[in-house]
Amino acid sequence: MSAFALSLVLVAALIHASWNLVAKRSGGDTRFALITGLANAIVWAPAGAWFGWQELGGYGSTQWLLILASALLHTLYFVTLLRGYRHGDLTVVYPLARGSGPLVTAMCATLFLGEALGVGGWAGLAGIVVGIVLIAGGPAMLRSLFAAADERTGEAARAQRDRLRAGVGYGLLTGLFIAAYSVIDGYAVKYGGMSPVAVDYFGTLVRLPMVLLLLLFAGGVAALPDRAYLKQVWKPALLIGAVAPVSYVLVLYAVQIAPLSRVAPAREVSMLFAALMGGLLLGERDRTARLCGAACIAAGVVALAWQ
């Protein structure tokens, strides 16, 4: 992976960890996903119009199917991520989601896109996996995860264990959605003749009715965001809608010039930033173990970059 591609990934990682911190603090739900999508569509409308004018005339059924599949997977990803943040810790949900997703993505890229990692690449991937476990809590997390409840277990301990299990479950499920949309979007920009901005923006436009239907199906018109909710979340939603696409577009540009099997795991340097933010700003526990995990991930990223 070239130095330029790596620099794109590093900038994207910092932006990604930052907006995830905002999402965690917002406590948002599916309504938040809808408002964020609307903000994205409005803020990025000029760029979307420009790239649409350049590209849409050349799109066929393949490109539109890729956009539809991408939109569906991104919708499921974001709704699952927000639910995970409401029921688990950032430093559990985020590393498991961001780590397991690119791990599966790298495997899919080697199997279906003809890419090869090599010995150093697989070693780097192993370092990332170890880092994921450490950031998510390490051996103590695994013991707590499988601990059986009994009458001697205090209410606070049971609540913490349930929160951990929820964080692990939602983190891994989110990771599967990340892997799926990463392969779809990577194929779109490498082989589908689509620009990264177009993939992200038109996917956003298709996602909006999907999220709206989810809300209506869950609770009818009453489930839609009201004025009080808009007043509560409009600032973080606007920030995420404006900034989050930057991180993903940078990654897709990196995918155009470097193998997906290297770019996807290299994004996990964002967990170094997430570990710092979760420990310093959110007061989450086990900061030392999570920083060690972040170091393992950084070493793995270096191995992938220079393989």
PDB file of C-alpha atoms in Angstrom:
ATOM      1  CA  MET A   1       0.000   0.000   0.000  1.00  0.00           C
ATOM      2  CA  SER A   2       1.461   3.346  -1.051  1.00  0.00           C
ATOM      3  CA  ALA A   3       2.227   6.135   1.410  1.00  0.00           C
ATOM      4  CA  PHE A   4      -0.524   8.249  -0.176  1.00  0.00           C
ATOM      5  CA  ALA A   5      -3.134   5.515   0.244  1.00  0.00           C
ATOM      6  CA  LEU A   6      -2.030   4.979   3.839  1.00  0.00           C
ATOM      7  CA  SER A   7      -2.258   8.707   4.572  1.00  0.00           C
ATOM      8  CA  LEU A   8      -5.848   8.738   3.250  1.00  0.00           C
ATOM      9  CA  VAL A   9      -6.697   5.830   5.550  1.00  0.00           C
ATOM     10  CA  LEU A  10      -5.094   7.485   8.601  1.00  0.00           C
ATOM     11  CA  VAL A  11      -6.993  10.749   8.127  1.00  0.00           C
ATOM     12  CA  ALA A  12     -10.196   8.777   7.577  1.00  0.00           C
ATOM     13  CA  ALA A  13      -9.545   6.807  10.769  1.00  0.00           C
ATOM     14  CA  LEU A  14      -9.275   9.919  12.914  1.00  0.00           C
ATOM     15  CA  ILE A  15     -12.469  11.360  11.432  1.00  0.00           C
ATOM     16  CA  HIS A  16     -14.284   8.038  11.850  1.00  0.00           C
ATOM     17  CA  ALA A  17     -13.371   7.634  15.519  1.00  0.00           C
ATOM     18  CA  SER A  18     -14.406  11.234  16.176  1.00  0.00           C
ATOM     19  CA  TRP A  19     -17.889  10.959  14.702  1.00  0.00           C
ATOM     20  CA  ASN A  20     -18.435   7.649  16.490  1.00  0.00           C
ATOM     21  CA  LEU A  21     -17.699   9.442  19.754  1.00  0.00           C
ATOM     22  CA  VAL A  22     -20.366  12.000  18.828  1.00  0.00           C
ATOM     23  CA  ALA A  23     -22.814   9.199  17.952  1.00  0.00           C
ATOM     24  CA  LYS A  24     -22.144   7.471  21.273  1.00  0.00           C
ATOM     25  CA  ARG A  25     -22.729  10.672  23.238  1.00  0.00           C
ATOM     26  CA  SER A  26     -25.926  11.446  21.334  1.00  0.00           C
ATOM     27  CA  GLY A  27     -27.652   8.256  22.492  1.00  0.00           C
ATOM     28  CA  GLY A  28     -29.414   8.246  19.125  1.00  0.00           C
ATOM     29  CA  ASP A  29     -31.753   5.614  17.715  1.00  0.00           C
ATOM     30  CA  THR A  30     -33.311   4.941  14.294  1.00  0.00           C
ATOM     31  CA  ARG A  31     -34.771   8.460  14.312  1.00  0.00           C
ATOM     32  CA  PHE A  32     -31.229   9.757  14.678  1.00  0.00           C
ATOM     33  CA  ALA A  33     -30.167   7.696  11.655  1.00  0.00           C
ATOM     34  CA  LEU A  34     -32.945   9.333   9.616  1.00  0.00           C
ATOM     35  CA  ILE A  35     -31.995  12.866  10.673  1.00  0.00           C
ATOM     36  CA  THR A  36     -28.309  12.169  10.049  1.00  0.00           C
ATOM     37  CA  GLY A  37     -29.115  10.869   6.569  1.00  0.00           C
ATOM     38  CA  LEU A  38     -31.130  13.990   5.787  1.00  0.00           C
ATOM     39  CA  ALA A  39     -28.245  16.182   6.942  1.00  0.00           C
ATOM     40  CA  ASN A  40     -25.869  14.168   4.765  1.00  0.00           C
ATOM     41  CA  ALA A  41     -28.136  14.541   1.724  1.00  0.00           C
ATOM     42  CA  ILE A  42     -28.463  18.303   2.182  1.00  0.00           C
ATOM     43  CA  VAL A  43     -24.845  19.160   2.999  1.00  0.00           C
ATOM     44  CA  TRP A  44     -23.419  16.973   0.228  1.00  0.00           C
ATOM     45  CA  ALA A  45     -26.041  17.888  -2.404  1.00  0.00           C
ATOM     46  CA  PRO A  46     -23.663  20.098  -4.493  1.00  0.00           C
ATOM     47  CA  ALA A  47     -21.036  17.337  -4.682  1.00  0.00           C
ATOM     48  CA  GLY A  48     -23.708  14.731  -5.380  1.00  0.00           C
ATOM     49  CA  ALA A  49     -25.164  16.843  -8.199  1.00  0.00           C
ATOM     50  CA  TRP A  50     -21.745  17.365  -9.777  1.00  0.00           C
ATOM     51  CA  PHE A  51     -20.743  13.702  -9.749  1.00  0.00           C
ATOM     52  CA  GLY A  52     -24.255  12.647 -10.750  1.00  0.00           C
ATOM     53  CA  TRP A  53     -24.112  14.900 -13.814  1.00  0.00           C
ATOM     54  CA  GLN A  54     -20.777  13.315 -14.722  1.00  0.00           C
ATOM     55  CA  GLU A  55     -21.707   9.667 -14.134  1.00  0.00           C
ATOM     56  CA  LEU A  56     -25.419   8.836 -14.026  1.00  0.00           C
ATOM     57  CA  GLY A  57     -25.824   8.691 -17.804  1.00  0.00           C
ATOM     58  CA  GLY A  58     -23.401   5.778 -17.929  1.00  0.00           C
ATOM     59  CA  TYR A  59     -24.979   3.716 -15.163  1.00  0.00           C
ATOM     60  CA  GLY A  60     -26.595   0.409 -16.037  1.00  0.00           C
ATOM     61  CA  SER A  61     -28.397  -2.219 -13.990  1.00  0.00           C
ATOM     62  CA  THR A  62     -25.140  -3.343 -12.339  1.00  0.00           C
ATOM     63  CA  GLN A  63     -24.391   0.087 -10.896  1.00  0.00           C
ATOM     64  CA  TRP A  64     -27.943   0.591  -9.599  1.00  0.00           C
ATOM     65  CA  LEU A  65     -27.981  -2.872  -8.024  1.00  0.00           C
ATOM     66  CA  LEU A  66     -24.684  -2.055  -6.297  1.00  0.00           C
ATOM     67  CA  ILE A  67     -26.149   1.213  -4.955  1.00  0.00           C
ATOM     68  CA  LEU A  68     -29.292  -0.578  -3.740  1.00  0.00           C
ATOM     69  CA  ALA A  69     -27.326  -3.336  -2.006  1.00  0.00           C
ATOM     70  CA  SER A  70     -24.933  -0.808  -0.476  1.00  0.00           C
ATOM     71  CA  ALA A  71     -27.805   1.344   0.816  1.00  0.00           C
ATOM     72  CA  LEU A  72     -29.533  -1.617   2.460  1.00  0.00           C
ATOM     73  CA  LEU A  73     -26.343  -2.815   4.156  1.00  0.00           C
ATOM     74  CA  HIS A  74     -25.366   0.686   5.337  1.00  0.00           C
ATOM     75  CA  THR A  75     -28.851   1.132   6.805  1.00  0.00           C
ATOM     76  CA  LEU A  76     -28.657  -2.111   8.746  1.00  0.00           C
ATOM     77  CA  TYR A  77     -25.119  -1.232   9.852  1.00  0.00           C
ATOM     78  CA  PHE A  78     -25.934   2.219  11.217  1.00  0.00           C
ATOM     79  CA  VAL A  79     -29.150   1.191  12.980  1.00  0.00           C
ATOM     80  CA  THR A  80     -27.359  -1.768  14.588  1.00  0.00           C
ATOM     81  CA  LEU A  81     -24.397   0.412  15.580  1.00  0.00           C
ATOM     82  CA  LEU A  82     -26.609   3.003  17.273  1.00  0.00           C
ATOM     83  CA  ARG A  83     -28.476   0.286  19.151  1.00  0.00           C
ATOM     84  CA  GLY A  84     -25.160  -1.174  20.271  1.00  0.00           C
ATOM     85  CA  TYR A  85     -24.034   2.214  21.591  1.00  0.00           C
ATOM     86  CA  ARG A  86     -27.227   2.524  23.624  1.00  0.00           C
ATOM     87  CA  HIS A  87     -26.766  -0.902  25.220  1.00  0.00           C
ATOM     88  CA  GLY A  88     -22.955  -1.249  25.391  1.00  0.00           C
ATOM     89  CA  ASP A  89     -19.690   0.670  25.846  1.00  0.00           C
ATOM     90  CA  LEU A  90     -17.973   2.476  22.971  1.00  0.00           C
ATOM     91  CA  THR A  91     -14.733   0.605  23.750  1.00  0.00           C
ATOM     92  CA  VAL A  92     -16.500  -2.759  23.358  1.00  0.00           C
ATOM     93  CA  VAL A  93     -18.887  -2.121  20.465  1.00  0.00           C
ATOM     94  CA  TYR A  94     -16.524  -0.006  18.365  1.00  0.00           C
ATOM     95  CA  PRO A  95     -13.456  -2.288  18.297  1.00  0.00           C
ATOM     96  CA  LEU A  96     -15.473  -5.456  17.747  1.00  0.00           C
ATOM     97  CA  ALA A  97     -17.446  -3.838  14.943  1.00  0.00           C
ATOM     98  CA  ARG A  98     -14.492  -2.125  13.293  1.00  0.00           C
ATOM     99  CA  GLY A  99     -12.181  -5.107  13.811  1.00  0.00           C
ATOM    100  CA  SER A 100     -14.358  -8.057  12.857  1.00  0.00           C
ATOM    101  CA  GLY A 101     -15.715  -6.276   9.776  1.00  0.00           C
ATOM    102  CA  PRO A 102     -12.386  -5.644   8.031  1.00  0.00           C
ATOM    103  CA  LEU A 103     -11.152  -9.092   9.072  1.00  0.00           C
ATOM    104  CA  VAL A 104     -14.018 -10.683   7.139  1.00  0.00           C
ATOM    105  CA  THR A 105     -13.564  -8.107   4.349  1.00  0.00           C
ATOM    106  CA  ALA A 106      -9.907  -9.087   3.891  1.00  0.00           C
ATOM    107  CA  MET A 107     -10.855 -12.753   3.707  1.00  0.00           C
ATOM    108  CA  CYS A 108     -13.601 -12.053   1.146  1.00  0.00           C
ATOM    109  CA  ALA A 109     -11.223  -9.924  -0.936  1.00  0.00           C
ATOM    110  CA  THR A 110      -8.711 -12.767  -1.103  1.00  0.00           C
ATOM    111  CA  LEU A 111     -11.412 -15.311  -1.950  1.00  0.00           C
ATOM    112  CA  PHE A 112     -13.589 -13.374  -4.407  1.00  0.00           C
ATOM    113  CA  LEU A 113     -11.569 -10.414  -5.726  1.00  0.00           C
ATOM    114  CA  GLY A 114      -8.326 -12.262  -6.457  1.00  0.00           C
ATOM    115  CA  GLU A 115      -6.213 -10.321  -3.923  1.00  0.00           C
ATOM    116  CA  ALA A 116      -3.366 -11.836  -1.875  1.00  0.00           C
ATOM    117  CA  LEU A 117      -2.153 -10.782   1.574  1.00  0.00           C
ATOM    118  CA  GLY A 118       1.087 -12.749   1.842  1.00  0.00           C
ATOM    119  CA  VAL A 119       2.765 -13.916   5.040  1.00  0.00           C
ATOM    120  CA  GLY A 120       3.390 -10.407   6.364  1.00  0.00           C
ATOM    121  CA  GLY A 121      -0.162  -9.373   5.576  1.00  0.00           C
ATOM    122  CA  TRP A 122      -1.667 -12.296   7.473  1.00  0.00           C
ATOM    123  CA  ALA A 123       0.696 -11.592  10.379  1.00  0.00           C
ATOM    124  CA  GLY A 124      -0.530  -8.013  10.415  1.00  0.00           C
ATOM    125  CA  LEU A 125      -4.113  -9.245  10.365  1.00  0.00           C
ATOM    126  CA  ALA A 126      -3.355 -11.494  13.351  1.00  0.00           C
ATOM    127  CA  GLY A 127      -1.968  -8.487  15.238  1.00  0.00           C
ATOM    128  CA  ILE A 128      -5.184  -6.624  14.553  1.00  0.00           C
ATOM    129  CA  VAL A 129      -7.271  -9.532  15.880  1.00  0.00           C
ATOM    130  CA  VAL A 130      -5.220  -9.643  19.103  1.00  0.00           C
ATOM    131  CA  GLY A 131      -5.618  -5.893  19.454  1.00  0.00           C
ATOM    132  CA  ILE A 132      -9.383  -6.189  19.014  1.00  0.00           C
ATOM    133  CA  VAL A 133      -9.629  -8.638  21.914  1.00  0.00           C
ATOM    134  CA  LEU A 134      -7.471  -6.450  24.160  1.00  0.00           C
ATOM    135  CA  ILE A 135      -9.363  -3.251  23.396  1.00  0.00           C
ATOM    136  CA  ALA A 136     -12.677  -4.965  23.990  1.00  0.00           C
ATOM    137  CA  GLY A 137     -11.536  -6.027  27.472  1.00  0.00           C
ATOM    138  CA  GLY A 138      -9.045  -8.876  27.031  1.00  0.00           C
ATOM    139  CA  PRO A 139      -9.205 -12.035  29.170  1.00  0.00           C
ATOM    140  CA  ALA A 140     -11.279 -10.245  31.816  1.00  0.00           C
ATOM    141  CA  MET A 141     -13.877  -9.448  29.183  1.00  0.00           C
ATOM    142  CA  LEU A 142     -14.000 -13.071  28.067  1.00  0.00           C
ATOM    143  CA  ARG A 143     -14.394 -14.308  31.666  1.00  0.00           C
ATOM    144  CA  SER A 144     -17.187 -11.816  32.325  1.00  0.00           C
ATOM    145  CA  LEU A 145     -18.853 -12.652  29.040  1.00  0.00           C
ATOM    146  CA  PHE A 146     -19.247 -16.328  29.880  1.00  0.00           C
ATOM    147  CA  ALA A 147     -19.722 -15.995  33.636  1.00  0.00           C
ATOM    148  CA  ALA A 148     -22.871 -17.720  34.897  1.00  0.00           C
ATOM    149  CA  ALA A 149     -25.311 -15.739  37.010  1.00  0.00           C
ATOM    150  CA  ASP A 150     -26.074 -16.948  40.537  1.00  0.00           C
ATOM    151  CA  GLU A 151     -27.681 -15.618  43.684  1.00  0.00           C
ATOM    152  CA  ARG A 152     -24.363 -14.302  44.983  1.00  0.00           C
ATOM    153  CA  THR A 153     -23.876 -12.092  41.935  1.00  0.00           C
ATOM    154  CA  GLY A 154     -24.730  -8.518  42.765  1.00  0.00           C
ATOM    155  CA  GLU A 155     -27.250  -6.560  40.759  1.00  0.00           C
ATOM    156  CA  ALA A 156     -24.571  -4.156  39.513  1.00  0.00           C
ATOM    157  CA  ALA A 157     -22.343  -7.059  38.391  1.00  0.00           C
ATOM    158  CA  ARG A 158     -25.217  -8.713  36.533  1.00  0.00           C
ATOM    159  CA  ALA A 159     -26.090  -5.426  34.835  1.00  0.00           C
ATOM    160  CA  GLN A 160     -22.462  -4.947  33.783  1.00  0.00           C
ATOM    161  CA  ARG A 161     -22.299  -8.502  32.415  1.00  0.00           C
ATOM    162  CA  ASP A 162     -25.532  -8.013  30.461  1.00  0.00           C
ATOM    163  CA  ARG A 163     -24.203  -4.716  29.082  1.00  0.00           C
ATOM    164  CA  LEU A 164     -20.998  -6.466  28.029  1.00  0.00           C
ATOM    165  CA  ARG A 165     -22.884  -9.259  26.292  1.00  0.00           C
ATOM    166  CA  ALA A 166     -25.068  -6.765  24.475  1.00  0.00           C
ATOM    167  CA  GLY A 167     -21.992  -4.794  23.386  1.00  0.00           C
ATOM    168  CA  VAL A 168     -20.252  -7.928  22.070  1.00  0.00           C
ATOM    169  CA  GLY A 169     -23.336  -9.151  20.232  1.00  0.00           C
ATOM    170  CA  TYR A 170     -24.115  -5.842  18.574  1.00  0.00           C
ATOM    171  CA  GLY A 171     -20.437  -5.222  17.829  1.00  0.00           C
ATOM    172  CA  LEU A 172     -20.030  -8.517  15.960  1.00  0.00           C
ATOM    173  CA  LEU A 173     -23.313  -8.097  14.090  1.00  0.00           C
ATOM    174  CA  THR A 174     -22.289  -4.588  13.052  1.00  0.00           C
ATOM    175  CA  GLY A 175     -18.977  -6.026  11.860  1.00  0.00           C
ATOM    176  CA  LEU A 176     -20.742  -8.426   9.497  1.00  0.00           C
ATOM    177  CA  PHE A 177     -22.634  -5.541   7.929  1.00  0.00           C
ATOM    178  CA  ILE A 178     -19.373  -3.580   7.608  1.00  0.00           C
ATOM    179  CA  ALA A 179     -17.741  -6.495   5.788  1.00  0.00           C
ATOM    180  CA  ALA A 180     -20.682  -6.839   3.414  1.00  0.00           C
ATOM    181  CA  TYR A 181     -20.905  -3.173   2.427  1.00  0.00           C
ATOM    182  CA  SER A 182     -17.107  -2.856   2.203  1.00  0.00           C
ATOM    183  CA  VAL A 183     -16.944  -5.617  -0.410  1.00  0.00           C
ATOM    184  CA  ILE A 184     -19.918  -4.162  -2.348  1.00  0.00           C
ATOM    185  CA  ASP A 185     -18.571  -0.600  -2.310  1.00  0.00           C
ATOM    186  CA  GLY A 186     -15.005  -1.734  -2.996  1.00  0.00           C
ATOM    187  CA  TYR A 187     -16.207  -3.595  -6.059  1.00  0.00           C
ATOM    188  CA  ALA A 188     -18.201  -0.535  -7.172  1.00  0.00           C
ATOM    189  CA  VAL A 189     -15.222   1.834  -7.134  1.00  0.00           C
ATOM    190  CA  LYS A 190     -12.626  -0.651  -8.429  1.00  0.00           C
ATOM    191  CA  TYR A 191     -14.586  -2.473 -11.105  1.00  0.00           C
ATOM    192  CA  GLY A 192     -17.988  -0.778 -11.442  1.00  0.00           C
ATOM    193  CA  GLY A 193     -16.782   2.533 -12.882  1.00  0.00           C
ATOM    194  CA  MET A 194     -18.293   4.542 -10.004  1.00  0.00           C
ATOM    195  CA  SER A 195     -16.636   7.366  -8.091  1.00  0.00           C
ATOM    196  CA  PRO A 196     -16.393   7.197  -4.286  1.00  0.00           C
ATOM    197  CA  VAL A 197     -18.513  10.347  -3.848  1.00  0.00           C
ATOM    198  CA  ALA A 198     -21.259   8.935  -6.082  1.00  0.00           C
ATOM    199  CA  VAL A 199     -21.282   5.596  -4.263  1.00  0.00           C
ATOM    200  CA  ASP A 200     -21.624   7.293  -0.898  1.00  0.00           C
ATOM    201  CA  TYR A 201     -24.063  10.051  -1.865  1.00  0.00           C
ATOM    202  CA  PHE A 202     -26.504   8.084  -3.988  1.00  0.00           C
ATOM    203  CA  GLY A 203     -26.376   5.300  -1.440  1.00  0.00           C
ATOM    204  CA  THR A 204     -27.436   7.890   1.136  1.00  0.00           C
ATOM    205  CA  LEU A 205     -30.407   8.998  -0.989  1.00  0.00           C
ATOM    206  CA  VAL A 206     -31.581   5.395  -1.303  1.00  0.00           C
ATOM    207  CA  ARG A 207     -31.050   4.776   2.430  1.00  0.00           C
ATOM    208  CA  LEU A 208     -33.407   7.564   3.482  1.00  0.00           C
ATOM    209  CA  PRO A 209     -36.667   5.854   2.443  1.00  0.00           C
ATOM    210  CA  MET A 210     -35.376   2.591   3.904  1.00  0.00           C
ATOM    211  CA  VAL A 211     -34.848   4.178   7.329  1.00  0.00           C
ATOM    212  CA  LEU A 212     -38.217   5.919   7.072  1.00  0.00           C
ATOM    213  CA  LEU A 213     -39.922   2.594   6.364  1.00  0.00           C
ATOM    214  CA  LEU A 214     -38.144   1.036   9.359  1.00  0.00           C
ATOM    215  CA  LEU A 215     -39.519   3.755  11.602  1.00  0.00           C
ATOM    216  CA  LEU A 216     -43.055   3.485  10.232  1.00  0.00           C
ATOM    217  CA  PHE A 217     -42.994  -0.290  10.510  1.00  0.00           C
ATOM    218  CA  ALA A 218     -41.773  -0.129  14.096  1.00  0.00           C
ATOM    219  CA  GLY A 219     -44.254   2.399  15.427  1.00  0.00           C
ATOM    220  CA  GLY A 220     -46.200   4.173  12.714  1.00  0.00           C
ATOM    221  CA  VAL A 221     -46.290   7.950  12.407  1.00  0.00           C
ATOM    222  CA  ALA A 222     -45.786   8.272  16.164  1.00  0.00           C
ATOM    223  CA  ALA A 223     -42.287   6.807  15.756  1.00  0.00           C
ATOM    224  CA  LEU A 224     -41.137   9.686  13.549  1.00  0.00           C
ATOM    225  CA  PRO A 225     -38.930  12.363  15.142  1.00  0.00           C
ATOM    226  CA  ASP A 226     -40.917  15.172  16.739  1.00  0.00           C
ATOM    227  CA  ARG A 227     -39.876  18.772  17.377  1.00  0.00           C
ATOM    228  CA  ALA A 228     -38.515  18.002  20.854  1.00  0.00           C
ATOM    229  CA  TYR A 229     -36.325  15.190  19.517  1.00  0.00           C
ATOM    230  CA  LEU A 230     -35.080  17.335  16.635  1.00  0.00           C
ATOM    231  CA  LYS A 231     -34.117  20.055  19.092  1.00  0.00           C
ATOM    232  CA  GLN A 232     -32.204  17.507  21.163  1.00  0.00           C
ATOM    233  CA  VAL A 233     -30.156  15.861  18.395  1.00  0.00           C
ATOM    234  CA  TRP A 234     -29.924  18.258  15.452  1.00  0.00           C
ATOM    235  CA  LYS A 235     -26.400  19.447  16.273  1.00  0.00           C
ATOM    236  CA  PRO A 236     -24.714  15.999  16.500  1.00  0.00           C
ATOM    237  CA  ALA A 237     -26.808  14.772  13.557  1.00  0.00           C
ATOM    238  CA  LEU A 238     -25.689  17.707  11.418  1.00  0.00           C
ATOM    239  CA  LEU A 239     -22.060  17.188  12.417  1.00  0.00           C
ATOM    240  CA  ILE A 240     -22.136  13.476  11.609  1.00  0.00           C
ATOM    241  CA  GLY A 241     -24.048  14.033   8.373  1.00  0.00           C
ATOM    242  CA  ALA A 242     -21.446  16.540   7.233  1.00  0.00           C
ATOM    243  CA  VAL A 243     -18.269  14.822   8.449  1.00  0.00           C
ATOM    244  CA  ALA A 244     -18.883  11.056   8.313  1.00  0.00           C
ATOM    245  CA  PRO A 245     -18.962  10.909   4.482  1.00  0.00           C
ATOM    246  CA  VAL A 246     -15.481  12.435   4.379  1.00  0.00           C
ATOM    247  CA  SER A 247     -13.952   9.475   6.187  1.00  0.00           C
ATOM    248  CA  TYR A 248     -15.671   6.903   3.997  1.00  0.00           C
ATOM    249  CA  VAL A 249     -14.987   8.699   0.724  1.00  0.00           C
ATOM    250  CA  LEU A 250     -11.290   8.893   1.623  1.00  0.00           C
ATOM    251  CA  VAL A 251     -11.275   5.142   2.268  1.00  0.00           C
ATOM    252  CA  LEU A 252     -12.954   4.442  -1.073  1.00  0.00           C
ATOM    253  CA  TYR A 253     -10.363   6.578  -2.853  1.00  0.00           C
ATOM    254  CA  ALA A 254      -7.681   4.515  -1.097  1.00  0.00           C
ATOM    255  CA  VAL A 255      -9.410   1.329  -2.302  1.00  0.00           C
ATOM    256  CA  GLN A 256      -9.107   2.598  -5.882  1.00  0.00           C
ATOM    257  CA  ILE A 257      -5.311   2.690  -5.633  1.00  0.00           C
ATOM    258  CA  ALA A 258      -4.589  -0.103  -3.123  1.00  0.00           C
ATOM    259  CA  PRO A 259      -5.917  -3.617  -2.458  1.00  0.00           C
ATOM    260  CA  LEU A 260      -9.132  -3.781  -0.418  1.00  0.00           C
ATOM    261  CA  SER A 261      -7.610  -6.601   1.652  1.00  0.00           C
ATOM    262  CA  ARG A 262      -5.030  -4.096   2.960  1.00  0.00           C
ATOM    263  CA  VAL A 263      -7.106  -0.917   3.131  1.00  0.00           C
ATOM    264  CA  ALA A 264      -9.952  -2.470   5.139  1.00  0.00           C
ATOM    265  CA  PRO A 265      -7.760  -3.740   8.022  1.00  0.00           C
ATOM    266  CA  ALA A 266      -5.592  -0.601   7.932  1.00  0.00           C
ATOM    267  CA  ARG A 267      -8.683   1.455   8.794  1.00  0.00           C
ATOM    268  CA  GLU A 268      -8.528  -0.116  12.249  1.00  0.00           C
ATOM    269  CA  VAL A 269      -5.948   2.394  13.386  1.00  0.00           C
ATOM    270  CA  SER A 270      -9.148   4.316  14.177  1.00  0.00           C
ATOM    271  CA  MET A 271      -9.406   2.079  17.255  1.00  0.00           C
ATOM    272  CA  LEU A 272      -6.280   3.730  18.643  1.00  0.00           C
ATOM    273  CA  PHE A 273      -8.205   7.006  18.625  1.00  0.00           C
ATOM    274  CA  ALA A 274     -11.368   5.318  19.923  1.00  0.00           C
ATOM    275  CA  ALA A 275      -9.462   3.755  22.819  1.00  0.00           C
ATOM    276  CA  LEU A 276      -8.081   7.143  23.821  1.00  0.00           C
ATOM    277  CA  MET A 277     -11.459   8.839  23.477  1.00  0.00           C
ATOM    278  CA  GLY A 278     -13.376   6.134  25.310  1.00  0.00           C
ATOM    279  CA  GLY A 279     -10.929   6.114  28.187  1.00  0.00           C
ATOM    280  CA  LEU A 280     -10.167   9.815  28.514  1.00  0.00           C
ATOM    281  CA  LEU A 281     -13.456  11.428  27.498  1.00  0.00           C
ATOM    282  CA  LEU A 282     -16.072   8.821  28.431  1.00  0.00           C
ATOM    283  CA  GLY A 283     -14.394   7.420  31.546  1.00  0.00           C
ATOM    284  CA  GLU A 284     -14.644   3.812  30.344  1.00  0.00           C
ATOM    285  CA  ARG A 285     -12.569   1.196  32.125  1.00  0.00           C
ATOM    286  CA  ASP A 286      -9.439  -0.894  31.369  1.00  0.00           C
ATOM    287  CA  ARG A 287      -7.644   1.945  29.603  1.00  0.00           C
ATOM    288  CA  THR A 288      -4.179   0.306  29.805  1.00  0.00           C
ATOM    289  CA  ALA A 289      -5.279  -2.982  28.202  1.00  0.00           C
ATOM    290  CA  ARG A 290      -7.080  -1.112  25.477  1.00  0.00           C
ATOM    291  CA  LEU A 291      -4.065   1.045  24.694  1.00  0.00           C
ATOM    292  CA  CYS A 292      -1.948  -2.129  24.441  1.00  0.00           C
ATOM    293  CA  GLY A 293      -4.532  -3.480  22.052  1.00  0.00           C
ATOM    294  CA  ALA A 294      -4.362  -0.296  20.021  1.00  0.00           C
ATOM    295  CA  ALA A 295      -0.575  -0.739  19.815  1.00  0.00           C
ATOM    296  CA  CYS A 296      -1.061  -4.283  18.462  1.00  0.00           C
ATOM    297  CA  ILE A 297      -3.453  -2.910  15.869  1.00  0.00           C
ATOM    298  CA  ALA A 298      -1.003  -0.178  14.886  1.00  0.00           C
ATOM    299  CA  ALA A 299       1.745  -2.786  14.435  1.00  0.00           C
ATOM    300  CA  GLY A 300      -0.612  -4.888  12.334  1.00  0.00           C
ATOM    301  CA  VAL A 301      -1.467  -1.897  10.182  1.00  0.00           C
ATOM    302  CA  VAL A 302       2.231  -1.210   9.584  1.00  0.00           C
ATOM    303  CA  ALA A 303       2.742  -4.837   8.543  1.00  0.00           C
ATOM    304  CA  LEU A 304      -0.162  -4.603   6.116  1.00  0.00           C
ATOM    305  CA  ALA A 305       0.960  -1.273   4.711  1.00  0.00           C
ATOM    306  CA  TRP A 306       4.525  -2.339   3.973  1.00  0.00           C
ATOM    307  CA  GLN A 307       3.836  -5.935   2.916  1.00  0.00           C
TER     308      GLN A 307
END
